[in-house]
Coordinates of C-alpha atoms in Angstrom, one line a residue:
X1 CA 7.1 44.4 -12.7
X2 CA 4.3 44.3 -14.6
X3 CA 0.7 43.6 -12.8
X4 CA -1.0 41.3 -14.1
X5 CA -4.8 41.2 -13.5
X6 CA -7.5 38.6 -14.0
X7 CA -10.4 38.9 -16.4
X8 CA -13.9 40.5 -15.2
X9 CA -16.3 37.4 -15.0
X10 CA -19.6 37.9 -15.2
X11 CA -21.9 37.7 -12.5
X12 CA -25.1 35.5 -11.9
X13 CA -27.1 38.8 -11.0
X14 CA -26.0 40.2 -15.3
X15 CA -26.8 36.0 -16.1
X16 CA -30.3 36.2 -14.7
X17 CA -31.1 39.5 -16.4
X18 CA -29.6 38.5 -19.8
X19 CA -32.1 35.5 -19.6
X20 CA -35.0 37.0 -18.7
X21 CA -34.6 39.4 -21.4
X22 CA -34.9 37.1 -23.6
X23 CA -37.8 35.4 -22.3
X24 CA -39.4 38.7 -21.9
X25 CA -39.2 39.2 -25.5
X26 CA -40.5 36.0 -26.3
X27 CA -43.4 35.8 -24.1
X28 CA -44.4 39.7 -25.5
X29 CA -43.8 38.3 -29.1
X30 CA -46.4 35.3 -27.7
X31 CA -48.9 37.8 -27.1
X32 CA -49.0 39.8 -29.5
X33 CA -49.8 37.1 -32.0
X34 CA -52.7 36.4 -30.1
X35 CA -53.6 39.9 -29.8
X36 CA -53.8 40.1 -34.0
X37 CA -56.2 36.8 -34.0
X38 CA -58.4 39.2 -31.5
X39 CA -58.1 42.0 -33.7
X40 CA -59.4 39.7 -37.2
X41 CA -61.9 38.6 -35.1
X42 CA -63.3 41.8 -33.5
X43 CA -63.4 43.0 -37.4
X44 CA -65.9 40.1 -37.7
X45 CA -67.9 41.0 -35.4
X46 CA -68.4 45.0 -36.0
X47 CA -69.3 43.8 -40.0
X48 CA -71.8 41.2 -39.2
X49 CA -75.7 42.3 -38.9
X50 CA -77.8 40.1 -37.4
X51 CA -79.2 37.7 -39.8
X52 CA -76.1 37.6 -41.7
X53 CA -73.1 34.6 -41.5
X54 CA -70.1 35.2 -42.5
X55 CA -68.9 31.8 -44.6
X56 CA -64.9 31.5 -45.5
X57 CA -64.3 30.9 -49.2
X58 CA -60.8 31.2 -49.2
X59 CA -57.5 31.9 -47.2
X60 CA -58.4 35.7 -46.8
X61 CA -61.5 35.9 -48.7
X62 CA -64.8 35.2 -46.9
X63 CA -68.5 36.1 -48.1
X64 CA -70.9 37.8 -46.0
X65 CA -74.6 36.0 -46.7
X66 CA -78.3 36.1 -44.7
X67 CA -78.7 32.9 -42.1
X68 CA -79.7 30.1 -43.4
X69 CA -83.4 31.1 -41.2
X70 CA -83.2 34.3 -43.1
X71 CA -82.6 34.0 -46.8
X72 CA -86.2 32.2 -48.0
X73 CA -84.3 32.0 -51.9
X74 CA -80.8 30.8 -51.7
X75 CA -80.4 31.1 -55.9
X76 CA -80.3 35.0 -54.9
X77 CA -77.5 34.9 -52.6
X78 CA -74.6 35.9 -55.1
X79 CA -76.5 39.1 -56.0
X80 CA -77.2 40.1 -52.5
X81 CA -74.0 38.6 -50.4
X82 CA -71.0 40.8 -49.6
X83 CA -67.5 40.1 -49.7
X84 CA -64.7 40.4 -47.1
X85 CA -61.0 40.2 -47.6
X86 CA -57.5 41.3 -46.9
X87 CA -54.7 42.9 -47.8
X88 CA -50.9 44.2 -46.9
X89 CA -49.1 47.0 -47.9
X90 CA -45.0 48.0 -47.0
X91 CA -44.6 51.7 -45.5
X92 CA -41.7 53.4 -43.8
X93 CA -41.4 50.9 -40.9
X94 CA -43.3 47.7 -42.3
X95 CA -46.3 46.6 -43.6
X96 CA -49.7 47.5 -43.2
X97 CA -52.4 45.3 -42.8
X98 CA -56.2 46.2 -43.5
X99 CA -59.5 44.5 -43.6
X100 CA -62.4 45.4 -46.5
X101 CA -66.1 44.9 -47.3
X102 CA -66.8 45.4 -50.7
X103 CA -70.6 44.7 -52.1
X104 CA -71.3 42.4 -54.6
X105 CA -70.9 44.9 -57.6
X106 CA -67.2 45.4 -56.3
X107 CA -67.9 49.0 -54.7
X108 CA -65.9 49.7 -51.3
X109 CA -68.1 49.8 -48.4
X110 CA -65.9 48.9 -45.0
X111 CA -61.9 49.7 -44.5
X112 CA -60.6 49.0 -40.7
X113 CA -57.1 48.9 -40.0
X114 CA -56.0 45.6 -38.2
X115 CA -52.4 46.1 -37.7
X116 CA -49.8 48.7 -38.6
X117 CA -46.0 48.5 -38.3
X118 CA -45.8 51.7 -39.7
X119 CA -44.5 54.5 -38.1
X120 CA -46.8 56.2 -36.0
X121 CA -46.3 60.0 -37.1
X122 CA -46.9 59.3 -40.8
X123 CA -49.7 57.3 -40.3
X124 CA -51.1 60.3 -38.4
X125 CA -50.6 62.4 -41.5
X126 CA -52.7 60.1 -43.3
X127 CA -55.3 59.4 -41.0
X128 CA -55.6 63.4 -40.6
X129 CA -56.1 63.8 -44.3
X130 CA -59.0 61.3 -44.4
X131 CA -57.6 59.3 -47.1
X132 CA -58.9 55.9 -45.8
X133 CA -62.5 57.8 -46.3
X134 CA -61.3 59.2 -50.4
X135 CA -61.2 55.2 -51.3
X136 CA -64.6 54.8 -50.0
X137 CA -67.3 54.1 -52.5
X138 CA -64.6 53.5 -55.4
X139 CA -65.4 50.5 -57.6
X140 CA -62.6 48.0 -58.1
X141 CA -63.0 47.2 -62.0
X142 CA -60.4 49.7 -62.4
X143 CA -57.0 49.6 -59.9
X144 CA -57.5 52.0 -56.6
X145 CA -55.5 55.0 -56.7
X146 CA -55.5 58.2 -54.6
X147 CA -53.4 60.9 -54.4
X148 CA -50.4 60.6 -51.9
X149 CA -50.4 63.1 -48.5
X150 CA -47.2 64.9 -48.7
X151 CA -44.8 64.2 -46.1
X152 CA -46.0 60.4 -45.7
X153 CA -46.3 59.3 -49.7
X154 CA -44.7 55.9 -49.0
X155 CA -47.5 55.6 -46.1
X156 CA -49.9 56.9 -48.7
X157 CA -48.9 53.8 -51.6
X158 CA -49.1 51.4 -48.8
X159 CA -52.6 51.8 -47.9
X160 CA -53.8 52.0 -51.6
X161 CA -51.3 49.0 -52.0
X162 CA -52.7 46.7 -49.5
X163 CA -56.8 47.8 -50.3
X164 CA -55.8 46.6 -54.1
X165 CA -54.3 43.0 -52.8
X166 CA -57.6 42.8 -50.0
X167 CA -59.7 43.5 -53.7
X168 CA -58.0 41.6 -56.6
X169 CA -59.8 38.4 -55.4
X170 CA -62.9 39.5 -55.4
X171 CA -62.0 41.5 -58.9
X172 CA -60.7 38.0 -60.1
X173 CA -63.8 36.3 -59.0
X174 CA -66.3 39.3 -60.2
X175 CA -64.5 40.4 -63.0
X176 CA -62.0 37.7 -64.4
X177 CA -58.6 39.8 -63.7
X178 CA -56.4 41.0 -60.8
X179 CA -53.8 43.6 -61.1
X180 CA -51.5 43.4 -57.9
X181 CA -48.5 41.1 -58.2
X182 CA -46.3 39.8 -55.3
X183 CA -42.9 41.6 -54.9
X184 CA -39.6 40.1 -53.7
X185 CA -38.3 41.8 -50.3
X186 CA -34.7 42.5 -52.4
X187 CA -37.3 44.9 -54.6
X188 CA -36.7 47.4 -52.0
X189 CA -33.3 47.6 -51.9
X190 CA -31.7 51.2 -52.9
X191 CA -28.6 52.9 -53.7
X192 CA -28.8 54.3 -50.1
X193 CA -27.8 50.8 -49.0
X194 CA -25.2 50.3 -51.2
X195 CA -23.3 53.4 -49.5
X196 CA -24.4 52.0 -46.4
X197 CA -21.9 48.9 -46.9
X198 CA -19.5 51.2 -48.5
X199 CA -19.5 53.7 -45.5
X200 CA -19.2 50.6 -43.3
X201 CA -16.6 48.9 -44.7
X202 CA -14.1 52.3 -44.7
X203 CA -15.3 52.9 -41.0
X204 CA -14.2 49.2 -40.1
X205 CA -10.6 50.4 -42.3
X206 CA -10.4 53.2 -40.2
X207 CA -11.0 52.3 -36.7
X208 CA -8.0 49.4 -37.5
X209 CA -5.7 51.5 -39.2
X210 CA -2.6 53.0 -37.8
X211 CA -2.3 56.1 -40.2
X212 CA -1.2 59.3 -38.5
X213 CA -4.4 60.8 -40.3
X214 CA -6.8 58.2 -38.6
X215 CA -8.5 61.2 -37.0
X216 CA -8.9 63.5 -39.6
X217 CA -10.5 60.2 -41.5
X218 CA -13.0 59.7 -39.1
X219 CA -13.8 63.2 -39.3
X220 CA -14.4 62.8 -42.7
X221 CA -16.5 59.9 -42.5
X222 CA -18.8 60.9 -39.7
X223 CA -19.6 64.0 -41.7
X224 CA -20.5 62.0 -44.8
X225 CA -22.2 59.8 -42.5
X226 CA -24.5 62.8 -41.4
X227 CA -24.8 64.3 -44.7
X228 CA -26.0 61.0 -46.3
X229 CA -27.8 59.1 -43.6
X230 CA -28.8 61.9 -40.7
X231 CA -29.8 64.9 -43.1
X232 CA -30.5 63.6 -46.5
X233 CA -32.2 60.0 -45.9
X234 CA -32.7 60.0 -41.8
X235 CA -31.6 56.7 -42.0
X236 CA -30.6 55.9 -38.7
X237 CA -31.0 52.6 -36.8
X238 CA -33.2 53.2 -33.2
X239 CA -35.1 50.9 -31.0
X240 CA -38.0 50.4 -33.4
X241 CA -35.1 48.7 -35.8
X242 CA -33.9 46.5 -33.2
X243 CA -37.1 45.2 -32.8
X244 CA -38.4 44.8 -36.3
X245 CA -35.0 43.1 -36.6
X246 CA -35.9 40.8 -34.2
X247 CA -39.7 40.3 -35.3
X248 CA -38.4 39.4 -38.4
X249 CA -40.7 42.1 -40.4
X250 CA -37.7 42.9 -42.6
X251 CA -38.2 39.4 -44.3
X252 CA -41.6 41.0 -46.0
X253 CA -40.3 43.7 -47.1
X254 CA -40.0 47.8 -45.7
X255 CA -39.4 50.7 -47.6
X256 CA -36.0 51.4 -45.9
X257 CA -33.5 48.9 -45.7
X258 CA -30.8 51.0 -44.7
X259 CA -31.1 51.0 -41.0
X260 CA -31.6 47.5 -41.2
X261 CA -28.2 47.0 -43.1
X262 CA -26.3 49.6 -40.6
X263 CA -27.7 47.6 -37.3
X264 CA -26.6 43.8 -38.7
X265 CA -23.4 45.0 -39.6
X266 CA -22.9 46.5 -36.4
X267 CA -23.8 43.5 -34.4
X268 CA -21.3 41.6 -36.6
X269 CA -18.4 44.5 -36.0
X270 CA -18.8 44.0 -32.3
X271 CA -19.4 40.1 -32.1
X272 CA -16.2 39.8 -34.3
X273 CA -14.0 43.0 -33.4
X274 CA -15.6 43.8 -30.0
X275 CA -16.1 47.2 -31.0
X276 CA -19.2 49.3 -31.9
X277 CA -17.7 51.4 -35.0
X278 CA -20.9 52.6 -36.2
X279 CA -21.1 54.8 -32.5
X280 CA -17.3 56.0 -33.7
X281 CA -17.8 57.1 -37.3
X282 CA -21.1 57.1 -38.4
X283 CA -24.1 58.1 -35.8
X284 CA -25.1 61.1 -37.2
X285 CA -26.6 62.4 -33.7
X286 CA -23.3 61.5 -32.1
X287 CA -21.4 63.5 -34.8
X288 CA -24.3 66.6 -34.0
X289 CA -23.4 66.3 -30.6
X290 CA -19.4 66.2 -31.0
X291 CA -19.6 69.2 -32.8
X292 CA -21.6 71.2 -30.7
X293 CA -18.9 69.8 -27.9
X294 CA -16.1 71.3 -30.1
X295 CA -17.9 74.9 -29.9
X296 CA -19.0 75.1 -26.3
X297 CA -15.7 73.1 -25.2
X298 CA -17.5 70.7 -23.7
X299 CA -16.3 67.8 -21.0
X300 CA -16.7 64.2 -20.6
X301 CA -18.6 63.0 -17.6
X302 CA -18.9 59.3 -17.2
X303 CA -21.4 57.9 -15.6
X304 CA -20.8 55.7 -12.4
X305 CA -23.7 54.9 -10.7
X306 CA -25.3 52.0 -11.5
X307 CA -28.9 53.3 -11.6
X308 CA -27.7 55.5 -15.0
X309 CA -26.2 51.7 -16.3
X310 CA -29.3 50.1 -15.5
X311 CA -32.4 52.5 -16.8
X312 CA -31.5 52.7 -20.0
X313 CA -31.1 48.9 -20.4
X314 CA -34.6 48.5 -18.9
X315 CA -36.2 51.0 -21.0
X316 CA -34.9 49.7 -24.1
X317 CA -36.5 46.4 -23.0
X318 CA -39.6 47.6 -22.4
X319 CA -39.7 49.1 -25.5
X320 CA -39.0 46.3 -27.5
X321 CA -41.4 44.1 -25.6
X322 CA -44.5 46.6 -26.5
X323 CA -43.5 46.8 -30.2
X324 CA -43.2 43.0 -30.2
X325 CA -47.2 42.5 -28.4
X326 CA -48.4 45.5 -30.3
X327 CA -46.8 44.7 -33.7
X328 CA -46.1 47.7 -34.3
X329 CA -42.1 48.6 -33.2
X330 CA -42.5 51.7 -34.8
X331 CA -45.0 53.1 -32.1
X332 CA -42.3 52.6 -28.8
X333 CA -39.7 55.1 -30.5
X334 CA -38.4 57.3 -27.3
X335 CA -34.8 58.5 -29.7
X336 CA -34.6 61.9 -30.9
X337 CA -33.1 60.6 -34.1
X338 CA -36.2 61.6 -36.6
X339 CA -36.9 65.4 -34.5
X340 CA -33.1 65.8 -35.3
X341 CA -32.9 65.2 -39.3
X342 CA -36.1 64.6 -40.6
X343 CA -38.5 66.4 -38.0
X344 CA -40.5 63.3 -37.7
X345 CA -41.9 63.0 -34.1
X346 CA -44.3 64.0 -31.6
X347 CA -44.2 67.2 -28.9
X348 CA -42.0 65.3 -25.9
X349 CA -39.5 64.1 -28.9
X350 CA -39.2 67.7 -30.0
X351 CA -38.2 68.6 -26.4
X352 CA -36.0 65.7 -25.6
X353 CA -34.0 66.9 -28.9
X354 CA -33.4 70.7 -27.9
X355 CA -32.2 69.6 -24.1
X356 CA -29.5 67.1 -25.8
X357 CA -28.3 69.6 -28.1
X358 CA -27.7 72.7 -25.7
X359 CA -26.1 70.0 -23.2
X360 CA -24.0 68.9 -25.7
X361 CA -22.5 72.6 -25.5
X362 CA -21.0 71.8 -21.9
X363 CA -21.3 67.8 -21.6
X364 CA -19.6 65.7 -24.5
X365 CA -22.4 63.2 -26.5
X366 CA -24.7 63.6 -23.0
X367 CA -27.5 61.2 -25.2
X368 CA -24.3 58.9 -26.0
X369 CA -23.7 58.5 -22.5
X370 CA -27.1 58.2 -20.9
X371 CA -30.2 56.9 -23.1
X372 CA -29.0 55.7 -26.2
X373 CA -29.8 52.2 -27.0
X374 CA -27.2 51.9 -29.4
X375 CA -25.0 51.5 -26.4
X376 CA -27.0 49.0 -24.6
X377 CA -27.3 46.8 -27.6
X378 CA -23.6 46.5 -27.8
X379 CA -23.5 45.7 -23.7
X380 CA -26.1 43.2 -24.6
X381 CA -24.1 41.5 -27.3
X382 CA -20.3 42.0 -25.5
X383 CA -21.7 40.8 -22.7
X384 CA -23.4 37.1 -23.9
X385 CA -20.6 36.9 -25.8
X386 CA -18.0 36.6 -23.2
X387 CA -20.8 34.5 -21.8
X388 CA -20.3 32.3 -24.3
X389 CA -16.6 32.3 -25.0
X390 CA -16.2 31.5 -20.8
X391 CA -18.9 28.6 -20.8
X392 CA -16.7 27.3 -23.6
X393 CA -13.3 27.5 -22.0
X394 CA -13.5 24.5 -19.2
X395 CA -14.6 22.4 -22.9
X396 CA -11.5 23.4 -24.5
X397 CA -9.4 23.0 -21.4
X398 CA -11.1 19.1 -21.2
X399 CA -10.2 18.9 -24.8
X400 CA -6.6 20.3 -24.5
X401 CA -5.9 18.6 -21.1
X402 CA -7.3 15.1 -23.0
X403 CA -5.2 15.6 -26.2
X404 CA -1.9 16.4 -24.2
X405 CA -3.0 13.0 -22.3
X406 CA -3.8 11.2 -24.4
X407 CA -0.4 10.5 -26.5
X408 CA 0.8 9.7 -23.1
X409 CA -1.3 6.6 -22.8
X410 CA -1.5 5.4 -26.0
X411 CA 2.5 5.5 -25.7
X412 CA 2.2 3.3 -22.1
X413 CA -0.4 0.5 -23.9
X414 CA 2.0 0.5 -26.3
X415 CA 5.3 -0.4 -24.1
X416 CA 4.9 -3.8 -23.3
X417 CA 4.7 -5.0 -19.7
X418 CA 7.8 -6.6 -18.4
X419 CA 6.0 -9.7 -18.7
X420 CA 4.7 -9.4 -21.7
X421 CA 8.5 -8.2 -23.4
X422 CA 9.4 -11.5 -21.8
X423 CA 6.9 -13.5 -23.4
X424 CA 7.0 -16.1 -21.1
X425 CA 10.4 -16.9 -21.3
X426 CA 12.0 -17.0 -18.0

């Protein structure tokens, strides 16, 4: 006789959690909008020389003039007064957004980073070649241009790009043209994406099919999958994507959509199949990993104890609450995803990589199984959405229990009462 067994509830304790999460990741997002006002305004103050006001001329554009104590010949101003504006640029992981003084003959005197959503190591690269300093001095009559650090080009156009929006209106005002035109986020779609549907949509195919070759499918498609994304683009989703998901940076545009597209369809694979595909036939790292298990013959070892359930969970919301106050998701990266393909990454990253891949020699996907917050994304979703589907179940029972009712006593009102069927006549 068969057993039958009643569904796993879930508990107040994982309710509670799931809640504060959430409100965790508000109250960081809170903060760190505040924190950026801070920043604008600390920019403010580090320009200004005593004896000088800063006066706002338009959204973005302010001009830098003596005190009304200090500046005996107002007619003079325009040919003395400075100008301050600002300007965005898209990078690897998001925009870039900078603050500039330029003089009153159009010349670059002031550049001071005010937020960065970029991702940290390139921005090092650039910082390290001095390139903020090469723009220094340049005169904006003509459009800014420098040449591009290798290894962090993208990084490299999005600096020049945002100090040419911070000057075009000042150039417009000085000069009577702008060159820098607004560009649609769907400009930054690629062909990479395209495959990334593609790739999606025959993992989806697979995991459902009942071929006797299902196997050797997968096979096939987790080693496109780290051809294509892992080794040729390093286009895999981490922690830094889940939270520039949730920031909503993606709406302004990044140079990389493809993780982007690989985590939303993933989300909408497990909310509507219950079942994390992109773990089963497209991580690149997991595919690394299941090799390396293949050569070493490597076993699985579940973990158990609930202190290895519950770390991982906390450190992937700690990470996403200090890229939401920091604006800057790209900064709280702890994956070895970018040490692995595209050798992006600091020191700790490097080492973290090396120890997964010679445990992966006698423990099978040890990162899979431990750290990955691939995995406690998908607890995250699975979880609120039995959540959901149980809150709604005493509604539908109401509902059901009301409809099977209900015929019921709409047929009693409509049998007359014995007096009623008698009309009166006795």
């Amino acid at each position: 006789m068969e057993r039958k067994t009643k569904p796993r509830r879930n508990s107040r304790f994982d309710k509670f959690v799931s809640v504060i999460s959430i409100l965790a990741l508000a109250f960081a997002w809170y903060l760190g909008g505040q924190r950026t006002n801070h920043s604008q305004t600390q920019f403010f103050d580090s320009i200004l020389a005593s004896g000088e006001q800063l006066i706002e001329v338009a959204p973005l554009l302010y001009q830098i003039v003596p005190s009304v104590e200090n500046n005996p010949a107002p007619e003079t101003t325009q040919d003395t007064s400075k100008w301050v504006s600002f300007g965005t640029g898209v990078g690897y992981g998001g925009e870039l957004t900078i603050g500039a003084v330029f003089s009153h003959q159009g010349e670059i005197e002031t550049i001071a980073l005010l937020g960065s959503k970029e991702t940290t190591s390139y921005f090092d690269k650039v910082a390290e070649q001095k390139l903020p300093e090469s723009l220094l001095a340049q005169n904006i009559k003509t459009a800014l241009s420098v040449d591009a650090v290798s290894g962090a080009t993208l990084t490299s156009k999005a600096y020049t790009q945002a100090l040419n929006q911070a000057a075009d209106p000042i150039r417009l005002r000085l000069f009577g043209y702008q060159f820098t035109e607004a560009k649609p986020a769907w400009h930054y779609l690629k062909w990479l994406d395209a495959a990334a549907l593609l790739f999606f949509v025959a993992a989806v195919w697979v995991s459902r099919t009942r071929s006797e070759h299902k196997s050797k499918m997968n096979a096939v498609l987790l080693a496109g999958s780290t051809l294509l994304f892992g080794f040729h683009s390093a286009s895999l989703y981490s922690a830094s994507t889940m939270a520039g998901l949730v920031s909503g940076t993606w709406l302004s545009g990044v140079a990389n959509y493809t993780p982007f597209i690989l985590l939303m369809l993933s989300i909408g694979c497990i909310l509507y199949y219950n079942r994390n595909v992109y773990c089963q036939s497209l991580c690149p790292f997991g595919a690394v990993q299941q090799c390396l298990a293949k050569v070493g013959k490597a076993k699985a070892s579940p973990i158990r104890r609930s202190l290895f359930i519950w770390f991982p969970r906390f450190l992937l919301l700690a990470t996403l609450c200090l890229g939401a106050y920091f604006r800057n998701p790209a900064a709280f990266v702890y994956e070895p995803f970018g040490i692995a393909f595209g050798m992006i990454g600091g020191m700790y990253l490097f080492i973290l990589t090396v120890m997964i891949l010679l445990t992966s020699l006698i423990v099978r996907r040890p990162w899979c199984q431990s750290l990955c917050p691939i995995n406690t994304l998908t607890d995250f979703v699975v979880f609120n959405k039995q959540w959901i589907k149980q809150a709604a179940k005493p509604r539908k029972r109401r509902q059901g229990m009301a409809k099977r009712t209900a015929p019921k006593q709409i047929a009693a009102e409509d049998v007359p009462t014995r007096h009623e069927h008698t009309g009166g006549h006795r």
